[in-house]
Short mmCIF file of C-alpha atoms in Angstrom, two decimals:
data_model
loop_
_atom_site.label_atom_id
_atom_site.label_comp_id
_atom_site.label_asym_id
_atom_site.label_seq_id
_atom_site.Cartn_x
_atom_site.Cartn_y
_atom_site.Cartn_z
CA MET A 6 224.86 4.47 -48.84
CA THR A 7 222.66 2.52 -48.85
CA GLU A 8 223.65 0.75 -45.91
CA GLN A 9 222.70 -0.96 -43.72
CA LYS A 10 218.98 -0.64 -45.00
CA THR A 11 216.12 -2.57 -43.24
CA PRO A 12 213.13 -2.27 -43.99
CA ALA A 13 213.55 1.76 -43.97
CA GLY A 14 216.53 0.96 -44.99
CA GLN A 15 219.44 -0.70 -43.74
CA ASP A 16 220.48 2.14 -42.17
CA GLY A 17 217.67 3.71 -41.52
CA PRO A 18 214.36 3.08 -38.87
CA ASP A 19 211.97 0.23 -40.55
CA ARG A 20 211.06 -2.94 -39.34
CA GLU A 21 213.26 -5.77 -40.80
CA ARG A 22 212.79 -9.91 -41.36
CA THR A 23 215.70 -10.62 -41.60
CA GLU A 24 217.67 -14.28 -42.32
CA ARG A 25 218.67 -17.71 -40.85
CA ASP A 26 222.18 -17.65 -39.49
CA SER A 27 223.02 -18.51 -36.16
CA ALA A 28 224.92 -16.84 -34.23
CA PRO A 29 227.79 -18.45 -32.07
CA CYS A 30 228.81 -18.02 -28.97
CA GLY A 31 225.17 -18.17 -27.09
CA ALA A 32 224.57 -14.84 -28.73
CA PRO A 33 221.23 -13.67 -30.56
CA ALA A 34 220.84 -14.76 -33.87
CA PRO A 35 221.53 -12.37 -36.80
CA ALA A 36 217.70 -12.88 -37.41
CA GLU A 37 216.80 -11.08 -33.87
CA ILE A 38 218.94 -8.72 -34.02
CA ALA A 39 218.72 -7.74 -37.13
CA GLN A 40 215.41 -5.59 -36.18
CA GLU A 41 214.45 -1.98 -36.99
CA ASP A 42 211.49 0.21 -36.88
CA PRO A 43 210.70 3.65 -36.42
CA ALA A 44 209.35 2.89 -33.54
CA ARG A 45 212.86 2.68 -32.20
CA SER A 46 215.32 4.49 -34.23
CA ALA A 47 215.21 7.98 -32.69
CA THR A 48 214.89 10.33 -29.93
CA LYS A 49 211.50 10.78 -29.18
CA PRO A 50 208.96 13.00 -27.75
CA GLU A 51 208.99 13.58 -23.76
CA THR A 52 205.58 11.28 -23.52
CA ALA A 53 207.93 8.65 -24.70
CA HIS A 54 210.98 8.56 -22.87
CA GLN A 55 210.85 5.98 -20.56
CA ALA A 56 210.16 4.04 -23.93
CA PHE A 57 212.92 5.96 -25.61
CA GLU A 58 215.67 5.12 -22.62
CA ALA A 59 214.85 1.12 -22.84
CA GLU A 60 214.96 0.77 -26.33
CA GLN A 61 218.60 2.68 -26.09
CA ALA A 62 219.18 -0.30 -23.03
CA HIS A 63 218.25 -2.85 -25.21
CA GLN A 64 220.27 -1.58 -28.49
CA ARG A 65 223.48 -1.21 -26.18
CA GLY A 66 223.15 -5.05 -23.83
CA VAL A 67 222.89 -6.82 -27.42
CA SER A 68 225.62 -4.23 -28.03
CA GLU A 69 227.70 -5.57 -25.99
CA ASN A 70 227.13 -9.33 -25.94
CA VAL A 71 227.75 -9.40 -30.01
CA ASN A 72 231.03 -7.99 -29.93
CA ASP A 73 232.21 -8.63 -26.92
CA PRO A 74 236.20 -8.36 -27.31
CA GLU A 75 236.35 -11.87 -25.42
CA ARG A 76 233.63 -14.00 -27.36
CA VAL A 77 234.97 -12.96 -30.16
CA ARG A 78 238.29 -13.84 -28.79
CA ARG A 79 237.21 -17.47 -28.87
CA LEU A 80 235.37 -17.86 -31.50
CA ILE A 81 239.17 -16.05 -33.59
CA ALA A 82 240.53 -19.31 -31.68
CA GLU A 83 237.87 -22.02 -32.46
CA TYR A 84 238.38 -20.92 -36.59
CA LYS A 85 242.02 -21.34 -35.91
CA GLN A 86 241.22 -23.88 -34.30
CA GLU A 87 238.43 -25.90 -36.31
CA HIS A 88 241.12 -24.56 -40.33
CA GLY A 89 244.03 -25.90 -38.14
CA LEU A 90 245.85 -21.75 -39.16
CA PRO A 91 248.87 -21.11 -36.28
CA ASP A 92 247.58 -19.00 -33.13
CA ASP A 93 250.46 -16.28 -35.05
CA ALA A 94 248.20 -16.41 -38.93
CA VAL A 95 247.63 -13.71 -40.52
CA GLU A 96 248.08 -11.69 -44.12
CA ALA A 97 251.04 -11.43 -45.74
CA PRO A 98 251.97 -8.10 -46.34
CA HIS A 99 251.19 -6.45 -49.49
CA MET A 100 254.75 -6.04 -51.11
CA GLY A 101 254.61 -2.88 -53.52
CA ALA A 102 257.38 -2.55 -56.17
CA ASP A 103 259.27 -0.09 -54.59
CA GLU A 104 260.46 -3.45 -52.17
CA HIS A 105 261.15 -4.49 -55.31
CA GLY A 106 263.37 -2.11 -56.62
CA ALA A 107 260.91 -2.64 -60.58
CA PHE A 108 260.49 1.35 -61.34
CA ALA A 109 261.50 2.77 -64.59
CA GLY A 110 264.98 2.41 -64.82
CA ASP A 111 265.37 -0.82 -63.72
CA HIS A 112 265.52 -2.97 -68.02
CA ARG A 113 264.23 -5.93 -67.27
CA GLU A 114 260.87 -7.31 -69.61
CA PHE A 115 257.40 -7.09 -68.17
CA ASP A 116 255.29 -9.20 -66.64
CA LEU A 117 252.59 -7.46 -68.95
CA VAL A 118 252.12 -4.76 -71.08
CA VAL A 119 249.14 -4.18 -72.72
CA ARG A 120 248.37 -1.93 -75.89
CA GLY A 121 245.80 0.46 -76.82
CA LYS A 122 244.19 3.36 -78.00
CA ASN A 123 242.31 4.44 -75.53
CA VAL A 124 244.49 4.42 -72.49
CA SER A 125 243.53 6.46 -68.88
CA CYS A 126 245.82 9.74 -68.81
CA GLY A 127 243.52 11.05 -65.68
CA ASP A 128 241.29 13.65 -67.61
CA HIS A 129 242.05 12.58 -71.03
CA PHE A 130 242.82 9.25 -73.75
CA ALA A 131 245.62 8.59 -75.14
CA PRO A 132 247.39 5.42 -77.27
CA ARG A 133 250.04 4.14 -75.04
CA GLU A 134 251.12 1.21 -73.82
CA ILE A 135 251.89 0.16 -70.44
CA GLY A 136 254.58 -1.64 -68.95
CA VAL A 137 253.65 -3.94 -65.26
CA ARG A 138 256.30 -5.73 -62.85
CA ASP A 139 255.35 -6.97 -59.95
CA GLY A 140 252.32 -5.76 -59.59
CA ARG A 141 252.96 -1.80 -60.56
CA ILE A 142 252.88 0.28 -63.72
CA VAL A 143 256.76 1.12 -64.12
CA ALA A 144 256.45 2.66 -68.21
CA VAL A 145 254.06 4.72 -69.91
CA GLU A 146 254.63 5.05 -72.92
CA PRO A 147 253.24 6.16 -76.72
CA LEU A 148 251.79 3.21 -78.41
CA GLY A 149 254.24 2.32 -81.07
CA ALA A 150 257.25 2.66 -78.26
CA GLY A 151 257.40 -1.58 -78.27
CA LEU A 152 257.87 -1.99 -74.74
CA THR A 153 258.16 -6.07 -74.42
CA GLY A 154 256.89 -8.74 -72.23
CA ARG A 155 256.44 -12.16 -70.99
CA GLU A 156 252.20 -10.85 -71.61
CA VAL A 157 251.44 -8.32 -74.45
CA VAL A 158 247.40 -7.60 -74.71
CA GLU A 159 247.25 -6.44 -77.68
CA LEU A 160 243.57 -4.42 -77.24
CA ALA A 161 240.90 -4.02 -79.50
CA ASP A 162 239.44 -0.39 -81.69
CA ASP A 163 236.60 -0.70 -79.24
CA GLU A 164 237.83 -1.30 -75.90
CA THR A 165 239.39 1.57 -73.47
CA VAL A 166 241.44 0.96 -70.51
CA LEU A 167 240.70 1.81 -66.94
CA PRO A 168 241.98 1.83 -63.59
CA GLY A 169 240.50 -0.45 -61.68
CA LEU A 170 237.48 1.01 -59.97
CA VAL A 171 237.53 1.90 -56.03
CA ASP A 172 233.85 1.24 -54.89
CA THR A 173 234.41 2.58 -50.52
CA HIS A 174 231.20 1.17 -49.35
CA VAL A 175 230.06 -2.57 -48.87
CA HIS A 176 228.34 -4.48 -47.25
CA VAL A 177 229.98 -7.65 -47.64
CA ASN A 178 228.41 -9.20 -44.28
CA GLU A 179 229.93 -12.10 -43.74
CA PRO A 180 230.93 -13.43 -40.80
CA GLY A 181 227.25 -13.75 -39.84
CA ARG A 182 225.10 -13.00 -42.54
CA THR A 183 226.85 -14.33 -45.36
CA GLU A 184 223.15 -15.79 -46.37
CA TRP A 185 223.24 -11.87 -47.46
CA GLU A 186 226.22 -12.17 -49.25
CA GLY A 187 229.84 -12.56 -48.63
CA PHE A 188 233.99 -11.84 -49.49
CA ALA A 189 234.10 -14.10 -52.41
CA SER A 190 230.64 -14.08 -54.29
CA ALA A 191 230.73 -9.52 -53.41
CA THR A 192 234.19 -9.83 -54.67
CA ARG A 193 234.23 -11.81 -57.65
CA ALA A 194 231.14 -9.01 -58.32
CA ALA A 195 233.25 -6.04 -58.71
CA ALA A 196 235.31 -7.38 -60.38
CA ALA A 197 233.20 -8.84 -63.40
CA GLY A 198 231.92 -4.47 -63.13
CA GLY A 199 235.66 -3.42 -62.89
CA VAL A 200 236.29 -2.62 -59.41
CA THR A 201 239.47 -3.96 -58.42
CA THR A 202 239.57 -2.06 -54.76
CA VAL A 203 236.81 -3.00 -51.96
CA LEU A 204 235.73 -0.93 -48.55
CA ASP A 205 233.81 -3.05 -46.20
CA MET A 206 231.25 -1.57 -44.04
CA PRO A 207 231.57 -2.49 -40.41
CA LEU A 208 227.90 -4.05 -39.86
CA ASN A 209 226.07 -6.12 -40.99
CA SER A 210 228.48 -8.58 -40.39
CA VAL A 211 227.82 -10.35 -36.78
CA PRO A 212 230.53 -9.37 -35.21
CA ALA A 213 230.98 -5.93 -35.83
CA THR A 214 234.65 -3.99 -37.04
CA VAL A 215 233.85 -1.83 -33.57
CA ASN A 216 237.03 -2.76 -31.04
CA VAL A 217 240.76 -5.33 -32.88
CA PRO A 218 238.93 -8.78 -32.27
CA ALA A 219 236.41 -8.47 -34.37
CA LEU A 220 238.95 -7.21 -36.60
CA GLU A 221 241.00 -9.38 -37.07
CA TYR A 222 238.04 -12.81 -36.82
CA LYS A 223 236.56 -10.91 -40.00
CA ARG A 224 240.04 -11.28 -41.42
CA LEU A 225 240.00 -14.62 -41.62
CA PHE A 226 236.97 -15.51 -43.11
CA ALA A 227 238.06 -12.63 -46.06
CA GLN A 228 241.64 -14.05 -47.01
CA HIS A 229 242.02 -16.50 -49.23
CA ASN A 230 238.40 -15.52 -50.13
CA VAL A 231 239.05 -12.35 -52.49
CA PHE A 232 238.74 -11.85 -55.96
CA VAL A 233 239.91 -7.91 -55.25
CA ASP A 234 242.07 -6.44 -53.25
CA VAL A 235 239.64 -5.64 -49.26
CA GLY A 236 240.17 -3.04 -47.20
CA PHE A 237 238.56 -2.53 -43.56
CA TRP A 238 236.13 0.87 -42.42
CA GLY A 239 235.27 0.33 -38.69
CA GLY A 240 232.71 1.13 -36.73
CA ALA A 241 231.88 4.24 -33.92
CA ILE A 242 229.37 3.19 -31.63
CA PRO A 243 228.45 4.20 -27.82
CA GLY A 244 231.17 3.23 -24.90
CA ASN A 245 233.81 2.00 -27.94
CA LYS A 246 235.97 5.76 -28.07
CA PRO A 247 239.10 4.02 -26.54
CA ASP A 248 238.49 0.93 -29.66
CA LEU A 249 239.19 3.39 -32.23
CA ARG A 250 242.81 4.80 -31.86
CA GLU A 251 243.69 0.46 -31.57
CA LEU A 252 241.73 0.27 -34.76
CA HIS A 253 243.40 2.15 -36.28
CA ASP A 254 247.01 1.21 -35.74
CA ASP A 255 245.60 -1.94 -36.59
CA GLY A 256 244.47 -0.58 -40.45
CA VAL A 257 241.03 0.07 -40.64
CA PHE A 258 240.59 3.24 -43.42
CA GLY A 259 238.09 5.90 -40.86
CA PHE A 260 234.42 5.18 -38.63
CA LYS A 261 231.92 4.75 -39.53
CA CYS A 262 228.45 6.08 -37.36
CA PHE A 263 225.11 6.33 -38.13
CA LEU A 264 222.66 9.38 -36.41
CA LEU A 265 219.76 6.91 -36.15
CA HIS A 266 219.44 3.60 -36.69
CA SER A 267 221.07 1.58 -38.29
CA GLY A 268 219.06 -1.67 -39.04
CA VAL A 269 221.03 -3.78 -36.67
CA ASP A 270 221.01 -3.78 -33.06
CA GLU A 271 224.49 -4.62 -32.76
CA PHE A 272 225.37 -1.89 -34.08
CA PRO A 273 223.79 1.26 -32.08
CA HIS A 274 223.70 4.48 -33.61
CA LEU A 275 225.19 7.66 -31.59
CA GLU A 276 223.94 11.08 -30.71
CA ALA A 277 225.24 14.03 -32.04
CA ASP A 278 227.10 15.29 -28.99
CA GLU A 279 228.91 11.69 -28.62
CA MET A 280 229.66 12.03 -32.62
CA GLU A 281 230.58 15.11 -31.37
CA GLU A 282 233.27 13.19 -29.09
CA ASP A 283 234.17 10.65 -31.77
CA LEU A 284 235.87 13.12 -33.87
CA ALA A 285 237.69 15.27 -32.02
CA GLU A 286 239.40 11.79 -30.18
CA ILE A 287 240.42 10.87 -34.45
CA LYS A 288 241.03 14.29 -34.61
CA THR A 289 244.12 13.88 -32.69
CA PHE A 290 245.58 10.89 -35.21
CA ASP A 291 243.83 12.21 -38.33
CA SER A 292 241.10 9.33 -39.35
CA LEU A 293 238.52 9.83 -40.82
CA LEU A 294 234.82 9.51 -39.75
CA ILE A 295 231.89 8.21 -42.31
CA VAL A 296 228.12 9.02 -41.47
CA HIS A 297 224.92 8.04 -42.35
CA ALA A 298 223.66 11.42 -42.12
CA GLU A 299 219.20 11.58 -41.14
CA ASP A 300 217.94 12.92 -38.44
CA SER A 301 216.09 10.37 -36.78
CA ARG A 302 213.49 12.89 -34.93
CA ALA A 303 212.12 14.11 -38.61
CA ILE A 304 211.79 10.65 -39.11
CA ASP A 305 210.19 10.02 -36.13
CA ARG A 306 207.91 12.63 -37.05
CA ALA A 307 207.27 11.53 -40.50
CA PRO A 308 204.83 9.10 -41.90
CA HIS A 309 204.77 5.23 -41.12
CA PRO A 310 206.30 3.51 -44.40
CA GLU A 311 203.24 0.50 -44.38
CA GLY A 312 201.99 -1.22 -47.63
CA ASP A 313 203.20 -1.50 -50.49
CA VAL A 314 202.29 3.03 -51.80
CA TYR A 315 206.85 4.26 -52.81
CA ALA A 316 205.17 7.45 -52.08
CA ASN A 317 205.07 6.38 -48.97
CA PHE A 318 207.94 4.89 -48.27
CA LEU A 319 209.15 8.13 -49.44
CA ALA A 320 207.01 10.32 -47.26
CA SER A 321 208.76 8.60 -44.58
CA ARG A 322 212.05 9.01 -44.74
CA PRO A 323 211.70 13.50 -45.78
CA ARG A 324 214.65 14.93 -47.42
CA GLY A 325 214.36 17.17 -44.15
CA ALA A 326 215.65 13.62 -42.33
CA GLU A 327 218.94 14.29 -44.59
CA ASN A 328 219.18 17.91 -44.12
CA LEU A 329 219.46 18.81 -40.82
CA ALA A 330 221.13 16.06 -39.74
CA VAL A 331 224.04 17.07 -42.57
CA ALA A 332 223.30 20.40 -40.86
CA GLU A 333 225.12 18.74 -37.41
CA VAL A 334 227.40 17.09 -39.78
CA ILE A 335 229.11 20.61 -41.20
CA GLU A 336 228.94 21.93 -37.85
CA ARG A 337 230.15 19.69 -35.46
CA THR A 338 232.96 19.00 -37.61
CA ARG A 339 233.45 23.06 -37.80
CA TRP A 340 233.28 22.76 -33.29
CA THR A 341 236.46 20.29 -34.11
CA GLY A 342 238.29 20.49 -36.90
CA ALA A 343 238.22 16.79 -37.27
CA ARG A 344 237.96 14.97 -40.70
CA SER A 345 233.90 13.76 -42.22
CA HIS A 346 231.88 12.60 -45.14
CA ILE A 347 228.77 12.40 -46.02
CA LEU A 348 228.24 8.85 -46.66
CA HIS A 349 225.47 7.90 -49.52
CA LEU A 350 223.68 11.95 -50.61
CA SER A 351 219.99 11.44 -51.41
CA SER A 352 219.00 15.27 -50.71
CA SER A 353 219.37 17.79 -53.18
CA ASP A 354 218.36 20.29 -50.52
CA ALA A 355 221.06 19.71 -48.41
CA LEU A 356 224.29 20.64 -51.76
CA PRO A 357 223.87 24.57 -50.92
CA MET A 358 225.41 24.05 -47.01
CA LEU A 359 227.75 21.36 -48.02
CA ALA A 360 228.82 23.47 -50.13
CA THR A 361 229.34 26.94 -48.20
CA ALA A 362 231.06 24.38 -45.86
CA LYS A 363 233.92 23.00 -48.69
CA ARG A 364 234.23 27.22 -49.57
CA ASP A 365 234.65 27.70 -45.57
CA GLY A 366 237.57 25.33 -45.67
CA LEU A 367 235.91 22.46 -43.51
CA ASP A 368 237.44 19.01 -44.38
CA ILE A 369 234.31 17.59 -45.76
CA THR A 370 233.48 15.30 -48.34
CA VAL A 371 230.19 14.25 -50.15
CA GLU A 372 229.35 10.67 -52.11
CA THR A 373 226.35 10.09 -54.01
CA CYS A 374 225.15 6.25 -54.98
CA PRO A 375 224.14 5.52 -58.72
CA HIS A 376 220.76 4.36 -58.27
CA TYR A 377 219.98 7.75 -56.87
CA LEU A 378 221.63 9.11 -60.08
CA THR A 379 219.98 6.64 -62.70
CA LEU A 380 216.40 6.18 -60.86
CA LEU A 381 213.45 8.16 -60.42
CA ALA A 382 211.05 7.58 -57.22
CA GLU A 383 208.14 8.95 -60.09
CA GLU A 384 208.33 5.37 -61.64
CA VAL A 385 208.96 2.51 -59.03
CA PRO A 386 206.02 0.55 -59.41
CA ASN A 387 204.02 0.10 -55.87
CA GLY A 388 205.61 -3.26 -54.14
CA ALA A 389 208.70 -3.10 -55.87
CA THR A 390 210.49 -3.65 -52.69
CA ALA A 391 213.88 -4.03 -54.40
CA PHE A 392 213.61 -0.12 -55.29
CA LYS A 393 213.99 0.04 -51.39
CA CYS A 394 216.99 1.95 -49.80
CA CYS A 395 217.88 4.71 -47.87
CA PRO A 396 218.01 7.62 -48.14
CA PRO A 397 215.18 6.63 -50.80
CA VAL A 398 215.01 7.12 -54.60
CA ARG A 399 214.18 10.75 -54.83
CA GLU A 400 211.80 12.45 -57.41
CA VAL A 401 213.42 13.32 -60.97
CA GLY A 402 213.89 17.41 -59.74
CA ASN A 403 216.02 15.60 -57.08
CA ARG A 404 218.82 13.13 -59.22
CA GLU A 405 219.27 16.25 -61.86
CA LEU A 406 220.49 18.46 -58.61
CA LEU A 407 222.31 16.18 -57.75
CA TRP A 408 224.13 15.33 -61.14
CA GLU A 409 224.92 19.00 -61.19
CA GLY A 410 226.84 18.71 -57.80
CA LEU A 411 228.30 15.74 -59.22
CA LEU A 412 229.41 17.99 -62.16
CA ASP A 413 230.11 21.41 -60.37
CA GLY A 414 232.27 19.61 -57.39
CA THR A 415 230.27 19.60 -54.31
CA ILE A 416 229.97 15.98 -54.79
CA ASP A 417 233.19 13.83 -55.04
CA PHE A 418 232.41 10.72 -56.17
CA ILE A 419 229.98 7.76 -56.31
CA VAL A 420 230.07 4.76 -55.01
CA SER A 421 227.82 1.54 -54.77
CA ASP A 422 226.72 1.09 -51.12
CA HIS A 423 226.44 -1.84 -51.88
CA SER A 424 223.50 -3.00 -49.28
CA PRO A 425 222.05 -7.08 -49.68
CA SER A 426 220.17 -9.49 -48.54
CA THR A 427 218.34 -13.13 -49.07
CA LEU A 428 214.87 -12.94 -50.79
CA ASP A 429 212.41 -13.33 -48.60
CA LEU A 430 213.34 -10.28 -46.50
CA LYS A 431 212.85 -8.42 -49.89
CA ASP A 432 208.98 -9.34 -48.70
CA LEU A 433 208.52 -10.26 -52.57
CA GLU A 434 206.00 -11.43 -51.78
CA ASN A 435 203.71 -8.82 -50.64
CA GLY A 436 205.67 -5.75 -50.96
CA ASP A 437 205.41 -3.36 -47.94
CA PHE A 438 207.62 -1.37 -47.67
CA GLY A 439 207.78 -0.69 -44.26
CA VAL A 440 208.94 -4.22 -43.89
CA ALA A 441 211.41 -5.22 -46.61
CA TRP A 442 214.40 -4.72 -45.88
CA GLY A 443 216.26 -1.47 -47.58
CA GLY A 444 219.29 -2.49 -49.83
CA VAL A 445 220.60 -2.11 -53.33
CA SER A 446 222.76 -4.58 -54.80
CA SER A 447 224.56 -3.26 -57.51
CA LEU A 448 228.42 -3.73 -56.95
CA GLN A 449 228.88 -5.94 -60.39
CA LEU A 450 226.31 -2.96 -62.94
CA GLY A 451 227.77 0.54 -60.69
CA LEU A 452 230.16 1.52 -63.54
CA SER A 453 227.36 0.61 -66.69
CA LEU A 454 224.93 2.27 -64.63
CA ILE A 455 226.60 5.65 -64.34
CA TRP A 456 228.45 5.45 -67.63
CA THR A 457 224.73 5.26 -69.34
CA GLU A 458 223.19 7.90 -68.00
CA ALA A 459 226.21 10.21 -68.64
CA ARG A 460 227.15 9.87 -72.17
CA ARG A 461 223.18 10.12 -72.89
CA ARG A 462 224.00 13.62 -70.74
CA GLY A 463 227.25 14.34 -72.55
CA ILE A 464 229.20 13.31 -69.94
CA GLY A 465 232.68 11.66 -70.66
CA LEU A 466 234.20 8.25 -69.93
CA GLU A 467 237.28 10.25 -67.91
CA ARG A 468 235.15 11.84 -65.19
CA VAL A 469 233.14 9.22 -64.05
CA VAL A 470 236.98 7.17 -64.08
CA GLU A 471 237.01 10.26 -61.89
CA TRP A 472 234.42 9.72 -59.22
CA MET A 473 234.15 5.59 -59.32
CA SER A 474 237.86 5.30 -59.37
CA THR A 475 240.07 8.69 -58.44
CA ARG A 476 238.75 10.90 -56.11
CA PRO A 477 237.44 7.25 -53.34
CA ALA A 478 240.83 6.41 -53.53
CA GLN A 479 242.40 9.72 -51.90
CA ARG A 480 239.20 10.20 -50.08
CA ALA A 481 240.10 7.06 -48.41
CA GLY A 482 243.90 7.82 -48.84
CA LEU A 483 244.51 4.48 -50.38
CA ARG A 484 247.75 6.26 -52.71
CA SER A 485 248.54 3.39 -55.29
CA LYS A 486 244.52 3.01 -56.56
CA GLY A 487 242.70 5.16 -58.51
CA LYS A 488 244.89 5.95 -61.38
CA LEU A 489 246.97 4.49 -64.24
CA ALA A 490 250.36 6.34 -63.23
CA LEU A 491 253.93 4.81 -62.50
CA GLY A 492 254.09 3.80 -59.04
CA TYR A 493 250.41 3.00 -58.90
CA ASP A 494 249.26 -0.44 -59.31
CA ALA A 495 247.94 -1.98 -61.81
CA ASP A 496 244.85 -3.17 -61.41
CA LEU A 497 243.29 -2.57 -65.37
CA VAL A 498 240.24 -2.77 -66.07
CA VAL A 499 239.48 -3.08 -70.43
CA PHE A 500 235.89 -1.44 -71.31
CA ALA A 501 233.95 -1.31 -74.13
CA ALA A 502 232.30 1.46 -73.77
CA ASP A 503 229.84 0.72 -77.21
CA ASP A 504 228.24 -2.65 -75.85
CA ALA A 505 224.98 -2.15 -74.44
CA PHE A 506 223.43 -5.73 -72.68
CA VAL A 507 220.33 -6.64 -70.41
CA VAL A 508 220.81 -6.92 -66.55
CA ASP A 509 219.55 -10.11 -65.67
CA ALA A 510 219.72 -10.28 -61.88
CA GLY A 511 220.10 -14.63 -62.06
CA LYS A 512 223.42 -13.61 -64.09
CA LEU A 513 225.36 -11.39 -61.60
CA HIS A 514 227.68 -12.61 -59.05
CA HIS A 515 225.89 -11.51 -55.99
CA LYS A 516 224.31 -14.16 -53.83
CA ASN A 517 220.98 -13.05 -54.43
CA PRO A 518 218.73 -12.63 -57.47
CA ILE A 519 217.71 -8.52 -57.03
CA THR A 520 218.57 -5.53 -58.87
CA PRO A 521 216.25 -2.46 -59.31
CA TYR A 522 217.98 -2.49 -62.97
CA GLN A 523 216.28 -6.48 -63.29
CA GLY A 524 215.58 -6.39 -67.29
CA LYS A 525 217.24 -1.59 -68.23
CA ALA A 526 219.25 -2.23 -70.98
CA LEU A 527 222.84 -0.36 -70.28
CA SER A 528 225.92 0.56 -71.88
CA GLY A 529 229.49 -0.39 -71.58
CA THR A 530 230.83 -4.13 -70.68
CA VAL A 531 234.20 -4.53 -68.74
CA ARG A 532 235.49 -7.32 -71.38
CA ARG A 533 238.90 -8.07 -68.64
CA THR A 534 240.05 -6.89 -65.42
CA PHE A 535 243.74 -7.46 -63.85
CA LEU A 536 244.64 -6.94 -60.19
CA ARG A 537 248.05 -6.49 -59.95
CA GLY A 538 248.84 -7.18 -63.21
CA VAL A 539 246.63 -10.34 -63.67
CA PRO A 540 244.02 -11.15 -64.59
CA VAL A 541 240.19 -12.39 -62.42
CA ASP A 542 239.71 -15.61 -63.77
CA PHE A 543 237.02 -15.93 -61.08
CA THR A 544 237.75 -19.17 -59.97
CA THR A 545 241.20 -18.76 -58.05
CA PRO A 546 240.76 -15.60 -55.38
CA ARG A 547 244.26 -13.54 -55.45
CA GLY A 548 242.96 -10.36 -53.48
CA ARG A 549 244.78 -8.89 -50.83
CA LEU A 550 243.74 -7.26 -47.55
CA LEU A 551 244.41 -3.54 -47.82
CA ARG A 552 245.72 -1.96 -44.32
CA ARG A 553 245.42 1.93 -44.08
CA GLY A 554 248.96 3.34 -44.44
CA GLU A 555 250.09 0.10 -46.47
CA CYS A 556 248.42 1.12 -49.04
#
């Protein structure tokens, strides 16, 4: 992702100043624990072995305190008491069309009919009519079939119907760091950008989603506050291997880990051997391990990223750090036979070994992000910390090879790695890349960003849909998402591919108005978004909380 980014990037090891969120029940404030720097990130030389062990002990102590299940259970009880909720308050189960007996053989009037000349049909677009009943697509017919419904939407000639995008890499940050982002603001931004399904990362929320009570606590904040459907990843950290199966049974879609300091002390990273143990564990219940793959040793030995010169920051996060970590993930996946996924790939050097691993039959997939496919290191102004993410935006030659990796299938899909923070954490006044939080806010812009770049390269919109909807849904096991087909959720996006607009951060739904795309002209606008056949109005949250196996 560029996941958790802190100064070095939420994912990586740079140091950052964080927000003034208060922490309940005597835990350290997020401002105290969202800190990192190269000196605290990774496997240390022998001469610093004691300091390294002390730092590891510190991180594990913070994690055990903040994520303690008993402490979180007290928070849950306090939340329910404060909001007048019964002790057994849970999200209503996801109701599918099959539970209503409403598929093609049912001749009742449709709830919604959408007619258009350009409707996504997998690998092409065609004139179609879509019939929706009880939130599911129950009819797809040639245009002119005359389907009737209580509501009929006739598309303009310049409009295309796409399946809602599926973004499996989003940091919502609530509870605990809601000044950075929250469920309401993040999901409004998602809907405005054509994203109808979001999977939330286990950090930077406080507590982190590393046990079942923490997952329940997060769901309390999400329910009734989401404008699109939302599911959750669990976290894999030192010492929580016994919690993994319980989280899996409670519906997480897989487990996220780091191979270097995550950027927040309450989510410690795994060493390679610990990652292998967790891979072997999750194989027993066929889950998925998603990995922030940067090698801490390589970053320890790289230059420090202080100052406002972007080239210095880039040198502090060398490609070799990614390459070494990706190689570890590949081999540990090979040894265990487990399922793994590489997050936010930015180093094109890693593509050949990933292609080999796939040819060898390993169950490994790869994602990249819009910022790696659209931005260039050569064009990042000095002091422009809005561009800081981890791994970093690299050079033009690297970007071109990433596009080749997408086209040949080595890279499986594109997700945002939306990793926001408050403006002060970006150190806008000084522009110091060694201090600023690392992360790009782009949840609302991803479709337009990728479409703008794809059409310039002669790549069709159907490939963009495959990369940003179909494939991420398949890898996450979202069986009713990612296509406009019978039985799928009626998550529809009305997209005007030829429209153009200029990015204005102040008009985005993201909580904090900062983006590296400020002032950039983009192609393609989302005119309407339907979630299970109902238009998103940005006022009434109708999203559902998803559980693995129920969707």
